[in-house]
CSV table of C-alpha atoms in Angstrom, one decimal:
chain,number,residue,atom,x,y,z
A,1,UNK,CA,-41.1,-19.3,-0.6
A,2,UNK,CA,-41.0,-20.7,-4.1
A,3,UNK,CA,-37.9,-19.7,-6.1
A,4,UNK,CA,-38.4,-22.0,-9.1
A,5,UNK,CA,-40.5,-24.8,-10.4
A,6,UNK,CA,-38.2,-27.2,-8.6
A,7,UNK,CA,-37.5,-25.5,-5.3
A,8,UNK,CA,-39.3,-24.1,-2.3
A,9,UNK,CA,-37.0,-22.4,0.3
A,10,UNK,CA,-37.4,-21.5,3.9
A,11,UNK,CA,-36.5,-17.8,3.8
A,12,UNK,CA,-34.9,-18.0,7.3
A,13,UNK,CA,-32.1,-20.2,5.9
A,14,UNK,CA,-31.1,-17.7,3.1
A,15,UNK,CA,-27.7,-16.3,4.1
A,16,UNK,CA,-26.7,-14.3,1.0
A,17,UNK,CA,-28.2,-13.1,-2.3
A,18,UNK,CA,-26.2,-12.5,-5.4
A,19,UNK,CA,-27.3,-11.1,-8.8
A,20,UNK,CA,-26.7,-13.5,-11.7
A,21,UNK,CA,-27.0,-13.4,-15.5
A,22,UNK,CA,-30.3,-12.9,-17.3
A,23,UNK,CA,-32.1,-11.3,-14.4
A,24,UNK,CA,-31.8,-14.2,-12.1
A,25,UNK,CA,-30.5,-14.4,-8.5
A,26,UNK,CA,-28.3,-16.9,-6.8
A,27,UNK,CA,-29.1,-17.5,-3.1
A,28,UNK,CA,-26.7,-19.0,-0.7
A,29,UNK,CA,-28.2,-21.1,2.1
A,30,UNK,CA,-26.8,-21.5,5.6
A,31,UNK,CA,-25.7,-25.0,4.8
A,32,UNK,CA,-23.6,-23.7,1.8
A,33,UNK,CA,-25.9,-24.7,-1.0
A,34,UNK,CA,-26.4,-22.3,-3.9
A,35,UNK,CA,-29.8,-22.1,-5.6
A,36,UNK,CA,-31.1,-20.0,-8.5
A,37,UNK,CA,-34.2,-17.8,-8.2
A,38,UNK,CA,-35.8,-18.0,-11.6
A,39,UNK,CA,-36.9,-14.9,-13.5
A,40,UNK,CA,-40.5,-16.1,-13.1
A,41,UNK,CA,-40.3,-16.0,-9.3
A,42,UNK,CA,-37.9,-13.0,-9.0
A,43,UNK,CA,-40.5,-10.3,-8.5
A,44,UNK,CA,-42.4,-12.3,-5.9
A,45,UNK,CA,-39.1,-13.1,-4.1
A,46,UNK,CA,-38.1,-9.4,-4.0
A,47,UNK,CA,-41.5,-8.3,-2.8
A,48,UNK,CA,-41.4,-10.8,0.0
A,49,UNK,CA,-38.0,-9.5,1.1
A,50,UNK,CA,-39.2,-5.9,1.2
A,51,UNK,CA,-42.1,-6.7,3.6
């Protein structure tokens, strides 16, 4: 799942999702890394999680 121009993430390694400023999300991966879901990919990310 693409979360920004720079990152594609395996959704199975997402541990937590936090809201951030300016309509973005911060996702925490199982290895402890924090990555930002950009506003451009936010809708697509949320739709994928709902399915």
